Structure formats: C-alpha cells, structure tokens
Amino acid sequence: MTAEIISGNEIAQQLRSQLFTEIKSLAEKDIVPGLAVILVGNNPASRTYVKNKQKACEKLGIDSRLIVMEKSATEAELLQVIEKLNADPAIDGILVQLPLPSHIDETNVIEAISPSKDVDGFHPINIGRMMTGQDCFLPCTPFGIIKMLESIHYSLSGKHVVVVGRSNIVGKPMGQLCLSRDATVTYCHSKTPNLKEFTKQGDVVISAVGKTGLITRDHIKDGAVVIDVAMNRDENGKLCGDVVFEEVKEKASYITPVPGGVGPMTITMLLYNTVQSAKAKI
Ligand code: NAP
C-alpha cells in the first residue's frame, strides 16, 4: 500500500480562501480583524515564525500589529503591554511568541491574555472549556490536524489514536480533541517503554516529539493514518519530521509530509481563530 498524502498546503489554501470571503463581508460592516503579535528578544526561529504569521495576515486583510520587545524586557513590562492590548477594541487576537526569555514566567504571561482574545487557545480557561466540550478557541496545531482528518472524511469515532508527545500546546490537547470525537486515545512520551508496541496498535498515529527518525515502518500497522507534527532539521539542515516518510508511506493509508503538512495548518487556524474573534463583535 502506498499512502495518500494529506497536503496541508492545499487544505490551508482552501480554508484561507473561505476566510478571505468572510473578511470581505466583515469589511462591509467596518470590521477589520486585528491580531497583535508580541515578540520578546531576537530568537531567529521566532522571528521567522512571526514574519510568516504577519505575511499570512496581510494576504487575507487581517490587520497585524507586531510589538517587538528587548530580550531584557521585564515580565511586568510585558504584562503591561498585554493589558493594553486586552483593552484595545481594534485587537481581536493576542499572541505571545514562545519561547520567552527564561526570566519571564510563561504561565503568568499566558494567563494575562484575555481568554476572549487568546487565539492561540493556550489560556487555562480555554483549555478548561475545551476539556468540558464548551465553545472556545482551540489550540491551532491540534485544531489544524482535526481539519486535516475532516478533509479526508476520516471519522475518529471508535478509532484508536496514539499520540506521541504530551506537551501542553500539541500532544495533550490533540488527544483531548480526538477523545471528544469518540476515539480511544493512548498518550506516549519520553518515559514510555517500547514505543512501537503502542504505536503499532494505532489506527491513527500522531507524532509530536521533535526527534528525526523516531517513527519507522516498524512503528506503524498496515493502513494506519500517520500525522507528523514535528519540525526538525536533518543532518543537511533540511526540514523534516519525526516520521521516516519514505518507508512509512509504503505502509500507511494516509500520511502528512514535512514540510507542507501540519505547519501551514497551524498558521491557518490562528487566522481562523482571529476571524472568529472579530465576528463575535457583530
Ligand atoms: P515539546 O514540548 O518538546 O514536547 C515533546 C514531547 O515529546 C514531550 O512530551 C516528550 O516527553 C516527548 N518525547 C521526547 N522524547 C520522546 C521519545 N523518545 N519517545 C516518545 N516521546 C518522546 O515539543 P512540542 O512543542 O510539543 O513540539 C513537538 C514537535 O512539534 C517539535 O518538533 C516542534 O517543532 C513541532 N511543532 C510543530 C508545529 C507545527 O505547526 N507543525 C507546531 C508546534 C510544534 P516528556 O513529556 O516525557 O518530556
């Protein structure tokens, strides 16, 4: 079996053109969605992520406001900026680019963002609402993966999903979104012995670890759906995931590539959440 590729680029493009139409009709009501992005310090990877988010906003007609703060900025200074943005009616979404410098407490910062502008879906109130099945902003990467599964009309109900990785922003919410769609969920992490004994049972395997070559053909059962969240660099500096794509694609039914898989979906869901936030003003 050779897997069908789930193209994040294509699905993201379709979603973005739907968003473009929604943004145009918001403009008729004098509403322009606004996203504030705060970057603290000069981390080159973070700068690239922020630039990509801004470009995506510009293309769609979302007003993006970049706030760059010195690496030495204090937590109090950052909290003050967030407070102002919380009160700014032109801003529908606030995103603080992670990671933050080590002297700033990430939890305090996330909790300072108004839950109604937390378009990343990281605030404990949004996480709690997600856990209890209430309306909320869903975290962008897991939300994007759900959209990818929907695009192939894959029903999670009754399926066994194995999530590798348990971070607060990807692994944990990913499992929760699958559980709420009636999947049976197994979480694996760095202390899981014999990883492949678990992943081999998965109808769906979602890998969000950050280790090149972690998931091989031996980790996957025939016909599984394989979603690779990771963004790693191989020995030649080329972008790659956790999954050994060339061999796993011969065993899986569907697979996501890196690049062009989950990555473009994450940014798209950020735009989506920002537009939903702006629509709440109507
Ligand atoms: P993270 O916070 O570092 O979490 C990594 C997880 O992997 C942890 O739960 C860790 O377990 C687990 N792990 C480490 N070694 C393992 C092993 N040998 N076997 C099984 N599990 C293992 O990372 P993250 O923020 O979730 O991101 C994960 C990857 O996704 C990274 O490559 C990141 O760049 C990528 N990412 C991509 C997107 C996108 O849009 N495509 C978005 C976000 C993240 P412990 O909890 O036990 O330490």
XYZ file of N, CA and C in Angstrom, residues 180-273:
282
model
N -12.833 13.688 22.366
C -14.166 14.290 22.267
C -14.850 13.929 20.951
N -14.097 13.342 20.047
C -14.700 12.824 18.807
C -14.827 11.300 18.875
N -14.843 10.785 20.089
C -15.120 9.366 20.379
C -14.021 8.391 19.969
N -12.795 8.890 19.898
C -11.677 7.964 19.700
C -11.227 7.426 21.062
N -10.522 6.308 21.035
C -9.832 5.809 22.228
C -8.403 6.316 22.095
N -7.898 6.941 23.140
C -6.619 7.657 22.994
C -5.541 7.074 23.904
N -4.371 6.853 23.341
C -3.189 6.476 24.128
C -2.156 7.592 23.973
N -1.602 8.029 25.088
C -0.516 9.018 25.057
C 0.811 8.303 25.293
N 1.792 8.603 24.473
C 3.158 8.116 24.712
C 4.063 9.325 24.936
N 5.151 9.110 25.646
C 6.070 10.214 25.974
C 7.464 9.637 26.218
N 8.338 10.474 26.756
C 9.740 10.042 26.834
C 9.948 8.875 27.808
N 8.998 8.652 28.704
C 9.160 7.554 29.672
C 8.390 6.306 29.233
N 7.826 6.340 28.051
C 7.078 5.177 27.560
C 8.079 4.109 27.110
N 8.047 2.924 27.721
C 8.964 1.886 27.257
C 8.398 1.238 25.987
N 9.238 0.755 25.110
C 8.805 0.059 23.895
C 7.742 0.826 23.108
N 8.122 2.008 22.683
C 7.182 2.890 21.976
C 6.397 2.156 20.892
N 7.115 1.329 20.119
C 6.431 0.732 18.958
C 5.326 -0.244 19.346
N 5.409 -0.817 20.562
C 4.324 -1.715 20.999
C 3.006 -0.938 21.089
N 3.106 0.341 21.361
C 1.901 1.185 21.448
C 1.515 1.729 20.078
N 2.500 2.296 19.378
C 2.157 2.945 18.104
C 1.617 1.935 17.088
N 2.092 0.688 17.184
C 1.648 -0.351 16.241
C 0.160 -0.662 16.373
N -0.414 -0.257 17.501
C -1.846 -0.506 17.714
C -2.711 0.634 17.179
N -2.075 1.711 16.762
C -2.848 2.897 16.404
C -3.481 2.830 15.021
N -4.790 3.124 14.965
C -5.408 3.366 13.654
C -4.889 4.698 13.138
N -4.620 5.593 14.095
C -4.035 6.896 13.775
C -2.835 7.081 14.699
N -1.706 7.482 14.133
C -0.532 7.801 14.961
C -0.176 9.263 14.696
N -0.134 10.031 15.772
C 0.206 11.456 15.652
C 1.497 11.681 16.416
N 2.552 12.034 15.709
C 3.847 12.185 16.382
C 4.202 13.659 16.535
N 4.379 14.075 17.798
C 4.730 15.471 18.112
C 5.852 15.451 19.138
N 7.026 15.067 18.667
C 8.155 14.893 19.580
C 9.299 15.852 19.244
N 9.778 15.782 18.002
C 10.935 16.595 17.632
C 12.199 15.764 17.562
N 12.040 14.478 17.135
C 13.217 13.605 17.004
C 13.200 12.944 15.628
N 14.137 13.364 14.792
C 14.220 12.835 13.432
C 14.383 11.311 13.471
N 13.593 10.623 12.664
C 13.751 9.169 12.533
C 13.086 8.365 13.625
N 12.288 9.010 14.478
C 11.678 8.295 15.616
C 10.672 7.233 15.168
N 9.853 7.579 14.181
C 8.768 6.675 13.766
C 9.142 6.018 12.431
N 9.401 4.723 12.511
C 9.804 3.967 11.310
C 8.647 3.068 10.868
N 8.869 2.302 9.805
C 7.799 1.407 9.343
C 7.425 0.384 10.426
N 8.361 0.035 11.276
C 8.085 -0.943 12.337
C 7.160 -0.396 13.421
N 6.974 0.907 13.430
C 6.125 1.515 14.462
C 4.656 1.594 14.031
N 4.382 1.229 12.786
C 3.078 1.538 12.197
C 2.398 0.262 11.724
N 1.096 0.149 11.964
C 0.401 -1.012 11.400
C -0.069 -0.689 9.981
N -0.304 -1.719 9.203
C -0.749 -1.521 7.823
C -2.019 -0.674 7.790
N -2.022 0.328 6.948
C -3.237 1.116 6.731
C -3.472 2.214 7.750
N -2.532 2.424 8.655
C -2.731 3.492 9.657
C -2.661 4.868 8.993
N -3.270 5.838 9.678
C -3.144 7.245 9.258
C -2.017 7.839 10.097
N -1.038 8.454 9.432
C 0.147 8.942 10.159
C 0.270 10.456 9.994
N 0.242 11.136 11.126
C 0.327 12.605 11.138
C 1.641 12.998 11.815
N 2.444 13.729 11.084
C 3.767 14.135 11.594
C 3.747 15.628 11.925
N 3.794 15.918 13.201
C 3.708 17.320 13.636
C 5.087 17.985 13.663
N 6.108 17.183 13.839
C 7.436 17.735 14.176
C 8.025 18.587 13.056
N 8.873 19.505 13.470
C 9.631 20.318 12.508
C 11.087 20.254 12.943
N 11.793 19.293 12.396
C 13.201 19.083 12.759
C 14.080 19.444 11.568
N 15.367 19.479 11.803
C 16.336 19.642 10.710
C 17.157 18.365 10.631
N 17.326 17.828 9.434
C 18.182 16.643 9.300
C 19.650 17.076 9.249
N 20.539 16.092 9.018
C 21.980 16.410 9.087
C 22.419 17.407 8.009
N 21.576 17.546 6.950
C 21.910 18.523 5.900
C 21.180 19.856 6.094
N 20.515 19.970 7.228
C 19.810 21.217 7.516
C 18.440 21.288 6.861
N 18.005 20.169 6.267
C 16.695 20.157 5.586
C 15.580 19.908 6.598
N 14.451 20.603 6.387
C 13.318 20.432 7.288
C 12.755 19.019 7.187
N 12.517 18.376 8.331
C 11.928 17.028 8.306
C 11.124 16.810 9.591
N 10.402 15.699 9.633
C 9.575 15.424 10.806
C 10.163 14.314 11.659
N 9.283 13.684 12.481
C 9.694 12.536 13.303
C 9.616 11.239 12.503
N 8.799 11.267 11.446
C 8.465 10.044 10.721
C 9.436 9.831 9.560
N 9.890 8.586 9.395
C 10.727 8.272 8.229
C 9.771 8.123 7.043
N 9.544 9.251 6.394
C 8.456 9.385 5.423
C 8.509 8.311 4.332
N 9.681 8.145 3.707
C 9.768 7.266 2.531
C 9.355 5.836 2.856
N 9.708 5.322 4.028
C 9.340 3.931 4.341
C 7.938 3.825 4.945
N 7.549 4.810 5.736
C 6.222 4.727 6.378
C 5.120 4.912 5.342
N 5.389 5.701 4.309
C 4.330 5.939 3.305
C 3.970 4.648 2.548
N 4.868 3.677 2.573
C 4.570 2.402 1.906
C 3.662 1.505 2.747
N 3.406 1.898 3.980
C 2.605 1.065 4.879
C 1.307 1.759 5.321
N 1.350 3.075 5.370
C 0.205 3.840 5.880
C -0.867 3.983 4.794
N -2.092 4.381 5.226
C -3.125 4.680 4.219
C -3.073 6.164 3.860
N -2.795 6.997 4.876
C -2.652 8.439 4.666
C -1.452 8.901 5.473
N -0.790 9.926 4.971
C 0.375 10.449 5.686
C 0.510 11.951 5.407
N 1.019 12.673 6.388
C 1.283 14.106 6.152
C 2.777 14.309 5.909
N 3.124 15.149 4.950
C 4.550 15.403 4.682
C 5.098 16.492 5.597
N 6.397 16.581 5.682
C 7.085 17.724 6.326
C 8.187 18.154 5.371
N 8.182 19.366 4.839
C 7.218 20.442 5.082
C 5.935 20.255 4.267
N 4.993 21.168 4.455
C 3.761 21.148 3.644
C 2.645 20.337 4.259
N 2.813 19.933 5.534
C 1.769 19.159 6.196
C 1.087 19.979 7.276
N 1.421 19.655 8.525
C 0.752 20.311 9.653
C 1.123 21.804 9.751
N 2.349 22.145 9.392
C 2.835 23.526 9.536
C 1.890 24.582 8.980
N 1.544 24.508 7.681
C 0.650 25.540 7.125
C -0.727 25.561 7.781
N -1.143 24.418 8.352
C -2.453 24.383 9.013
C -2.435 25.172 10.314
N -1.297 25.134 11.006
C -1.217 25.826 12.300
C -1.458 27.322 12.114
N -0.765 27.914 11.146
C -0.943 29.360 10.911
C -2.379 29.634 10.466
N -2.911 28.761 9.627
C -4.269 28.980 9.121
C -5.289 28.984 10.257
N -5.106 28.099 11.231
C -6.079 28.056 12.327
C -5.940 29.277 13.237
N -4.744 29.845 13.262
C -4.559 31.101 14.001
C -5.378 32.217 13.323
N -5.307 32.257 11.995
C -6.078 33.248 11.248
C -7.577 32.994 11.452
N -7.931 31.725 11.421
C -9.329 31.318 11.605
C -9.843 31.807 12.968
N -9.068 31.526 14.018
C -9.494 31.942 15.368
C -9.611 33.465 15.462
